[in-house]
mmCIF file of C-alpha atoms in Angstrom:
data_model
loop_
_atom_site.group_PDB
_atom_site.id
_atom_site.type_symbol
_atom_site.label_atom_id
_atom_site.label_comp_id
_atom_site.label_asym_id
_atom_site.label_seq_id
_atom_site.Cartn_x
_atom_site.Cartn_y
_atom_site.Cartn_z
ATOM 1 C CA UNK A 11 -37.077 -39.518 -0.245
ATOM 2 C CA UNK A 12 -33.907 -38.354 1.390
ATOM 3 C CA UNK A 13 -33.298 -39.940 4.784
ATOM 4 C CA UNK A 14 -31.146 -37.113 6.135
ATOM 5 C CA UNK A 15 -30.817 -33.534 4.924
ATOM 6 C CA UNK A 16 -28.103 -31.038 5.755
ATOM 7 C CA UNK A 17 -29.232 -27.427 5.367
ATOM 8 C CA UNK A 18 -26.418 -24.878 5.076
ATOM 9 C CA UNK A 19 -27.458 -21.259 5.509
ATOM 10 C CA UNK A 20 -26.067 -17.934 4.380
ATOM 11 C CA UNK A 21 -23.526 -15.836 6.232
ATOM 12 C CA UNK A 22 -20.814 -14.373 3.992
ATOM 13 C CA UNK A 23 -17.195 -15.476 3.822
ATOM 14 C CA UNK A 24 -17.060 -15.760 7.602
ATOM 15 C CA UNK A 25 -20.133 -17.961 7.439
ATOM 16 C CA UNK A 26 -18.337 -20.287 5.032
ATOM 17 C CA UNK A 27 -15.400 -20.507 7.431
ATOM 18 C CA UNK A 28 -17.565 -21.051 10.519
ATOM 19 C CA UNK A 29 -19.650 -23.727 8.811
ATOM 20 C CA UNK A 30 -16.570 -25.650 7.665
ATOM 21 C CA UNK A 31 -15.048 -25.382 11.129
ATOM 22 C CA UNK A 32 -18.243 -26.653 12.706
ATOM 23 C CA UNK A 33 -18.555 -29.545 10.245
ATOM 24 C CA UNK A 34 -14.943 -30.522 10.809
ATOM 25 C CA UNK A 35 -15.344 -30.334 14.580
ATOM 26 C CA UNK A 36 -18.531 -32.403 14.497
ATOM 27 C CA UNK A 37 -16.742 -35.069 12.489
ATOM 28 C CA UNK A 38 -14.037 -35.074 15.152
ATOM 29 C CA UNK A 39 -16.844 -35.805 17.645
ATOM 30 C CA UNK A 40 -18.129 -38.716 15.567
ATOM 31 C CA UNK A 41 -20.977 -36.907 13.778
ATOM 32 C CA UNK A 42 -20.223 -36.626 10.064
ATOM 33 C CA UNK A 43 -22.893 -34.420 8.503
ATOM 34 C CA UNK A 44 -21.189 -34.595 5.117
ATOM 35 C CA UNK A 45 -22.734 -38.058 4.688
ATOM 36 C CA UNK A 46 -26.175 -36.443 4.215
ATOM 37 C CA UNK A 47 -28.274 -37.894 1.418
ATOM 38 C CA UNK A 48 -29.422 -34.344 0.572
ATOM 39 C CA UNK A 49 -27.486 -31.091 0.944
ATOM 40 C CA UNK A 50 -29.286 -27.753 0.569
ATOM 41 C CA UNK A 51 -27.134 -24.631 0.227
ATOM 42 C CA UNK A 52 -28.130 -20.985 0.369
ATOM 43 C CA UNK A 53 -25.648 -18.163 -0.234
ATOM 44 C CA UNK A 54 -22.524 -19.020 1.806
ATOM 45 C CA UNK A 55 -24.086 -22.425 2.356
ATOM 46 C CA UNK A 56 -24.153 -23.045 -1.388
ATOM 47 C CA UNK A 57 -20.367 -22.691 -1.481
ATOM 48 C CA UNK A 58 -19.954 -25.007 1.498
ATOM 49 C CA UNK A 59 -22.397 -27.493 -0.010
ATOM 50 C CA UNK A 60 -20.463 -27.565 -3.273
ATOM 51 C CA UNK A 61 -17.190 -27.907 -1.358
ATOM 52 C CA UNK A 62 -18.178 -30.834 0.858
ATOM 53 C CA UNK A 63 -19.837 -32.766 -1.990
ATOM 54 C CA UNK A 64 -17.115 -31.959 -4.521
ATOM 55 C CA UNK A 65 -14.537 -34.535 -3.532
ATOM 56 C CA UNK A 66 -12.311 -32.386 -1.311
ATOM 57 C CA UNK A 67 -11.297 -33.647 2.125
ATOM 58 C CA UNK A 68 -13.098 -31.814 4.922
ATOM 59 C CA UNK A 69 -9.875 -31.384 6.891
ATOM 60 C CA UNK A 70 -8.270 -29.689 3.894
ATOM 61 C CA UNK A 71 -11.270 -27.399 3.437
ATOM 62 C CA UNK A 72 -11.073 -26.444 7.105
ATOM 63 C CA UNK A 73 -7.326 -25.855 6.961
ATOM 64 C CA UNK A 74 -7.764 -23.512 4.001
ATOM 65 C CA UNK A 75 -10.039 -21.323 6.115
ATOM 66 C CA UNK A 76 -8.227 -21.675 9.435
ATOM 67 C CA UNK A 77 -4.914 -20.729 7.825
ATOM 68 C CA UNK A 78 -6.351 -17.786 5.890
ATOM 69 C CA UNK A 79 -4.608 -14.606 6.998
ATOM 70 C CA UNK A 80 -4.417 -11.081 5.660
ATOM 71 C CA UNK A 81 -1.236 -11.879 3.727
ATOM 72 C CA UNK A 82 -2.429 -15.269 2.403
ATOM 73 C CA UNK A 83 -2.786 -15.580 -1.389
ATOM 74 C CA UNK A 84 -6.509 -15.373 -2.129
ATOM 75 C CA UNK A 85 -8.917 -14.082 -4.734
ATOM 76 C CA UNK A 86 -11.408 -13.112 -2.027
ATOM 77 C CA UNK A 87 -12.287 -9.436 -2.176
ATOM 78 C CA UNK A 88 -12.679 -7.377 0.996
ATOM 79 C CA UNK A 89 -16.011 -5.574 1.127
ATOM 80 C CA UNK A 90 -17.519 -3.369 3.786
ATOM 81 C CA UNK A 91 -21.093 -4.507 4.356
ATOM 82 C CA UNK A 92 -23.039 -1.390 5.290
ATOM 83 C CA UNK A 93 -26.210 -2.982 6.617
ATOM 84 C CA UNK A 94 -27.767 0.363 7.514
ATOM 85 C CA UNK A 95 -27.334 1.597 3.937
ATOM 86 C CA UNK A 96 -28.609 -1.661 2.509
ATOM 87 C CA UNK A 97 -31.698 -1.721 4.715
ATOM 88 C CA UNK A 98 -32.418 1.937 4.001
ATOM 89 C CA UNK A 99 -32.321 1.225 0.261
ATOM 90 C CA UNK A 100 -34.611 -1.744 0.690
ATOM 91 C CA UNK A 101 -37.008 0.178 2.923
ATOM 92 C CA UNK A 102 -37.264 2.873 0.265
ATOM 93 C CA UNK A 103 -38.459 0.397 -2.370
ATOM 94 C CA UNK A 104 -40.562 -1.666 0.035
ATOM 95 C CA UNK A 105 -43.240 0.973 0.491
ATOM 96 C CA UNK A 106 -46.440 -0.167 -1.146
ATOM 97 C CA UNK A 107 -45.302 -3.730 -1.885
ATOM 98 C CA UNK A 108 -48.294 -6.019 -1.494
ATOM 99 C CA UNK A 109 -46.462 -9.333 -1.166
ATOM 100 C CA UNK A 110 -43.108 -10.842 -0.311
ATOM 101 C CA UNK A 111 -42.733 -11.789 -3.968
ATOM 102 C CA UNK A 112 -43.217 -8.210 -5.103
ATOM 103 C CA UNK A 113 -40.775 -6.972 -2.481
ATOM 104 C CA UNK A 114 -38.123 -9.411 -3.649
ATOM 105 C CA UNK A 115 -38.659 -8.279 -7.246
ATOM 106 C CA UNK A 116 -38.110 -4.683 -6.153
ATOM 107 C CA UNK A 117 -34.925 -5.704 -4.375
ATOM 108 C CA UNK A 118 -33.946 -7.457 -7.590
ATOM 109 C CA UNK A 119 -34.238 -4.161 -9.438
ATOM 110 C CA UNK A 120 -31.885 -2.570 -6.908
ATOM 111 C CA UNK A 121 -29.484 -5.467 -7.438
ATOM 112 C CA UNK A 122 -29.511 -5.041 -11.224
ATOM 113 C CA UNK A 123 -28.965 -1.286 -10.991
ATOM 114 C CA UNK A 124 -26.175 -1.374 -8.368
ATOM 115 C CA UNK A 125 -22.623 -0.473 -9.369
ATOM 116 C CA UNK A 126 -20.580 -3.492 -8.256
ATOM 117 C CA UNK A 127 -17.701 -5.560 -9.610
ATOM 118 C CA UNK A 128 -17.969 -7.096 -13.108
ATOM 119 C CA UNK A 129 -19.883 -10.370 -13.195
ATOM 120 C CA UNK A 130 -16.914 -12.201 -14.718
ATOM 121 C CA UNK A 131 -14.690 -11.132 -11.813
ATOM 122 C CA UNK A 132 -17.221 -12.426 -9.323
ATOM 123 C CA UNK A 133 -17.507 -15.760 -11.126
ATOM 124 C CA UNK A 134 -13.721 -16.095 -10.939
ATOM 125 C CA UNK A 135 -13.807 -15.550 -7.170
ATOM 126 C CA UNK A 136 -16.517 -18.167 -6.721
ATOM 127 C CA UNK A 137 -14.673 -20.679 -8.918
ATOM 128 C CA UNK A 138 -11.594 -20.268 -6.713
ATOM 129 C CA UNK A 139 -13.629 -21.498 -3.715
ATOM 130 C CA UNK A 140 -14.748 -24.773 -5.269
ATOM 131 C CA UNK A 141 -12.750 -28.010 -5.499
ATOM 132 C CA UNK A 142 -14.542 -28.849 -8.741
ATOM 133 C CA UNK A 143 -16.557 -26.960 -11.338
ATOM 134 C CA UNK A 144 -18.711 -30.044 -11.926
ATOM 135 C CA UNK A 145 -21.889 -30.911 -10.087
ATOM 136 C CA UNK A 146 -21.389 -33.765 -7.622
ATOM 137 C CA UNK A 147 -23.086 -37.123 -7.980
ATOM 138 C CA UNK A 148 -24.617 -36.497 -4.555
ATOM 139 C CA UNK A 149 -27.935 -34.673 -4.260
ATOM 140 C CA UNK A 150 -27.114 -30.968 -3.905
ATOM 141 C CA UNK A 151 -29.702 -28.183 -4.148
ATOM 142 C CA UNK A 152 -28.642 -24.539 -4.531
ATOM 143 C CA UNK A 153 -31.063 -21.654 -4.118
ATOM 144 C CA UNK A 154 -31.338 -18.334 -5.914
ATOM 145 C CA UNK A 155 -33.926 -15.619 -6.542
ATOM 146 C CA UNK A 156 -34.950 -14.277 -9.960
ATOM 147 C CA UNK A 157 -34.297 -10.515 -9.870
ATOM 148 C CA UNK A 158 -37.197 -9.816 -12.249
ATOM 149 C CA UNK A 159 -39.945 -11.862 -10.608
ATOM 150 C CA UNK A 160 -38.691 -12.394 -7.052
ATOM 151 C CA UNK A 161 -39.357 -16.116 -7.420
ATOM 152 C CA UNK A 162 -37.247 -18.746 -5.713
ATOM 153 C CA UNK A 163 -35.198 -20.901 -8.081
ATOM 154 C CA UNK A 164 -33.589 -24.172 -7.024
ATOM 155 C CA UNK A 165 -30.753 -25.614 -9.093
ATOM 156 C CA UNK A 166 -29.465 -29.170 -9.065
ATOM 157 C CA UNK A 167 -27.309 -31.402 -11.218
ATOM 158 C CA UNK A 168 -30.328 -31.970 -13.455
ATOM 159 C CA UNK A 169 -30.872 -28.239 -14.101
ATOM 160 C CA UNK A 170 -28.209 -27.966 -16.803
ATOM 161 C CA UNK A 171 -26.756 -24.859 -15.119
ATOM 162 C CA UNK A 172 -22.978 -24.596 -14.492
ATOM 163 C CA UNK A 173 -22.208 -25.211 -10.814
ATOM 164 C CA UNK A 174 -20.050 -22.078 -10.557
ATOM 165 C CA UNK A 175 -22.883 -19.950 -11.935
ATOM 166 C CA UNK A 176 -25.406 -21.462 -9.515
ATOM 167 C CA UNK A 177 -23.162 -20.863 -6.498
ATOM 168 C CA UNK A 178 -22.285 -17.345 -7.653
ATOM 169 C CA UNK A 179 -25.967 -16.519 -8.079
ATOM 170 C CA UNK A 180 -26.820 -17.898 -4.647
ATOM 171 C CA UNK A 181 -24.019 -15.764 -3.161
ATOM 172 C CA UNK A 182 -24.971 -12.578 -5.046
ATOM 173 C CA UNK A 183 -25.824 -10.322 -2.117
ATOM 174 C CA UNK A 184 -27.986 -7.553 -3.605
ATOM 175 C CA UNK A 185 -26.303 -4.143 -3.962
ATOM 176 C CA UNK A 186 -22.971 -5.714 -2.918
ATOM 177 C CA UNK A 187 -22.338 -8.306 -5.657
ATOM 178 C CA UNK A 188 -23.662 -8.438 -9.226
ATOM 179 C CA UNK A 189 -26.596 -10.683 -10.126
ATOM 180 C CA UNK A 190 -25.522 -13.677 -12.199
ATOM 181 C CA UNK A 191 -26.811 -14.253 -15.708
ATOM 182 C CA UNK A 192 -28.167 -17.739 -16.422
ATOM 183 C CA UNK A 193 -30.097 -18.499 -19.608
ATOM 184 C CA UNK A 194 -30.932 -14.837 -20.140
ATOM 185 C CA UNK A 195 -32.214 -14.254 -16.591
ATOM 186 C CA UNK A 196 -30.366 -12.560 -13.754
ATOM 187 C CA UNK A 197 -30.348 -14.127 -10.321
ATOM 188 C CA UNK A 198 -29.433 -12.921 -6.844
ATOM 189 C CA UNK A 199 -28.769 -14.336 -3.399
ATOM 190 C CA UNK A 200 -31.026 -17.203 -2.311
ATOM 191 C CA UNK A 201 -30.948 -15.612 1.134
ATOM 192 C CA UNK A 202 -33.243 -12.856 -0.120
ATOM 193 C CA UNK A 203 -36.028 -15.428 0.124
ATOM 194 C CA UNK A 204 -34.729 -17.140 3.275
ATOM 195 C CA UNK A 205 -31.436 -17.419 5.099
ATOM 196 C CA UNK A 206 -31.769 -21.203 5.100
ATOM 197 C CA UNK A 207 -34.674 -22.298 2.841
ATOM 198 C CA UNK A 208 -35.014 -25.243 5.202
ATOM 199 C CA UNK A 209 -38.521 -26.020 3.920
ATOM 200 C CA UNK A 210 -36.849 -27.553 0.853
ATOM 201 C CA UNK A 211 -35.855 -30.479 3.089
ATOM 202 C CA UNK A 212 -39.464 -31.711 3.134
ATOM 203 C CA UNK A 213 -39.522 -35.496 2.954
ATOM 204 C CA UNK A 214 -36.372 -36.080 4.987
ATOM 205 C CA UNK A 215 -36.519 -38.047 8.230
ATOM 206 C CA UNK A 216 -33.765 -35.972 9.870
ATOM 207 C CA UNK A 217 -32.782 -32.373 9.159
ATOM 208 C CA UNK A 218 -29.815 -30.497 10.604
ATOM 209 C CA UNK A 219 -29.681 -26.777 9.887
ATOM 210 C CA UNK A 220 -26.424 -24.841 10.149
ATOM 211 C CA UNK A 221 -27.496 -21.193 10.369
ATOM 212 C CA UNK A 222 -24.726 -18.580 10.571
ATOM 213 C CA UNK A 223 -27.297 -15.755 10.526
ATOM 214 C CA UNK A 224 -29.630 -17.338 13.074
ATOM 215 C CA UNK A 225 -33.406 -17.199 12.544
ATOM 216 C CA UNK A 226 -33.617 -14.002 10.484
ATOM 217 C CA UNK A 227 -36.773 -14.202 8.323
ATOM 218 C CA UNK A 228 -35.227 -12.412 5.311
ATOM 219 C CA UNK A 229 -37.908 -11.322 2.829
ATOM 220 C CA UNK A 230 -40.052 -14.448 2.624
ATOM 221 C CA UNK A 231 -42.481 -13.377 5.327
ATOM 222 C CA UNK A 232 -41.544 -16.440 7.366
ATOM 223 C CA UNK A 233 -38.417 -17.608 9.113
ATOM 224 C CA UNK A 234 -36.563 -20.711 10.175
ATOM 225 C CA UNK A 235 -39.024 -21.784 12.926
ATOM 226 C CA UNK A 236 -41.894 -21.642 10.426
ATOM 227 C CA UNK A 237 -39.848 -23.528 7.828
ATOM 228 C CA UNK A 238 -39.070 -26.283 10.335
ATOM 229 C CA UNK A 239 -42.740 -26.477 11.310
ATOM 230 C CA UNK A 240 -43.572 -27.147 7.662
ATOM 231 C CA UNK A 241 -41.398 -30.269 7.749
ATOM 232 C CA UNK A 242 -43.768 -31.968 10.196
ATOM 233 C CA UNK A 243 -43.702 -32.925 13.845
ATOM 234 C CA UNK A 244 -42.195 -36.369 13.255
ATOM 235 C CA UNK A 245 -39.017 -35.097 11.600
ATOM 236 C CA UNK A 246 -35.931 -35.103 13.803
ATOM 237 C CA UNK A 247 -34.346 -31.641 13.640
ATOM 238 C CA UNK A 248 -31.409 -29.767 15.090
ATOM 239 C CA UNK A 249 -30.379 -26.170 14.480
ATOM 240 C CA UNK A 250 -26.900 -24.831 15.159
ATOM 241 C CA UNK A 251 -26.328 -21.081 15.325
ATOM 242 C CA UNK A 252 -23.062 -19.325 16.224
ATOM 243 C CA UNK A 253 -22.477 -19.100 19.962
ATOM 244 C CA UNK A 254 -21.150 -15.959 21.636
ATOM 245 C CA UNK A 255 -17.520 -16.852 21.002
ATOM 246 C CA UNK A 256 -18.246 -17.540 17.339
ATOM 247 C CA UNK A 257 -20.175 -14.290 16.932
ATOM 248 C CA UNK A 258 -17.206 -12.409 18.371
ATOM 249 C CA UNK A 259 -14.841 -14.205 15.990
ATOM 250 C CA UNK A 260 -17.082 -13.537 12.997
ATOM 251 C CA UNK A 261 -17.305 -9.844 13.837
ATOM 252 C CA UNK A 262 -19.717 -7.220 12.508
ATOM 253 C CA UNK A 263 -18.881 -7.641 8.806
ATOM 254 C CA UNK A 264 -19.577 -11.140 7.462
ATOM 255 C CA UNK A 265 -17.906 -10.186 4.164
ATOM 256 C CA UNK A 266 -14.514 -9.508 5.770
ATOM 257 C CA UNK A 267 -12.049 -12.198 4.551
ATOM 258 C CA UNK A 268 -9.585 -11.318 7.325
ATOM 259 C CA UNK A 269 -12.010 -12.932 9.808
ATOM 260 C CA UNK A 270 -12.042 -16.323 8.089
ATOM 261 C CA UNK A 271 -9.380 -17.916 10.282
ATOM 262 C CA UNK A 272 -10.971 -16.868 13.564
ATOM 263 C CA UNK A 273 -14.445 -17.873 12.375
ATOM 264 C CA UNK A 274 -13.267 -21.325 11.277
ATOM 265 C CA UNK A 275 -11.513 -21.989 14.569
ATOM 266 C CA UNK A 276 -14.550 -20.793 16.526
ATOM 267 C CA UNK A 277 -16.788 -23.152 14.560
ATOM 268 C CA UNK A 278 -14.549 -26.106 15.281
ATOM 269 C CA UNK A 279 -14.441 -25.245 18.981
ATOM 270 C CA UNK A 280 -18.226 -24.856 19.153
ATOM 271 C CA UNK A 281 -18.757 -28.330 17.738
ATOM 272 C CA UNK A 282 -17.930 -29.931 21.079
ATOM 273 C CA UNK A 283 -20.821 -28.065 22.702
ATOM 274 C CA UNK A 284 -23.456 -29.029 20.129
ATOM 275 C CA UNK A 285 -22.331 -32.528 19.136
ATOM 276 C CA UNK A 286 -24.801 -34.366 21.386
ATOM 277 C CA UNK A 287 -27.746 -32.289 20.180
ATOM 278 C CA UNK A 288 -26.809 -32.876 16.548
ATOM 279 C CA UNK A 289 -26.112 -36.571 17.087
ATOM 280 C CA UNK A 290 -29.574 -37.114 18.581
ATOM 281 C CA UNK A 291 -31.195 -35.779 15.412
ATOM 282 C CA UNK A 292 -28.792 -37.342 12.935
ATOM 283 C CA UNK A 293 -28.173 -40.882 14.099
#
């Protein structure tokens, strides 16, 4: 049983930056969440989870985001996230779906059919984010969704799946990025099931959830409050969502790399406001 679990939710490249800023700021305040016995990463959170368990110094990870500017060398690719278009496409295939699982499978079909960047190019981008291509010795869980069945898949060091592939699959926003091929199956963003997948922390005594996208229920039919309820009333929990200043820094497009610096700095600044709440759950 894991004593303490850190749940890192999805939120695009700005979510990665905000999460790292927040984690760095919390450490400054004496609350080091990177010491978690279990780290669960979904989408952007999978990248952050791999980063903080991969041997890199948290201050260096933060500096990389905080110093990211439009003219900084980077493999990150600017993408315009058209949420209206995405939701319209999903609504069109949702009609008649009888379960969340079936709906996710239909979204998976959209993901497989979408014209995006080559899978190899996307894997290269993801690899550039990680301090190591090897799974850490620490307990790290990364979530994805099978595009054929809609089923949740959880990868760990014991899964025999390359870490870069697992993170790339978890970050494969449908219609925007290509699904990732693993053992003959194609996988998409773990956030299609849930923005946090916090229910995977069952068994922990303390759970802190970092949720760049708030409590959005995604396509699981539940949401973060329901996931936390599943953990049990005796579990100490804390949830941190972006405050107003952070939301302004992140901006309307979470896939805009030019917002990384502002998002990281906003996360670090917000840490002072939430440190006591997080400390009460963690320590």
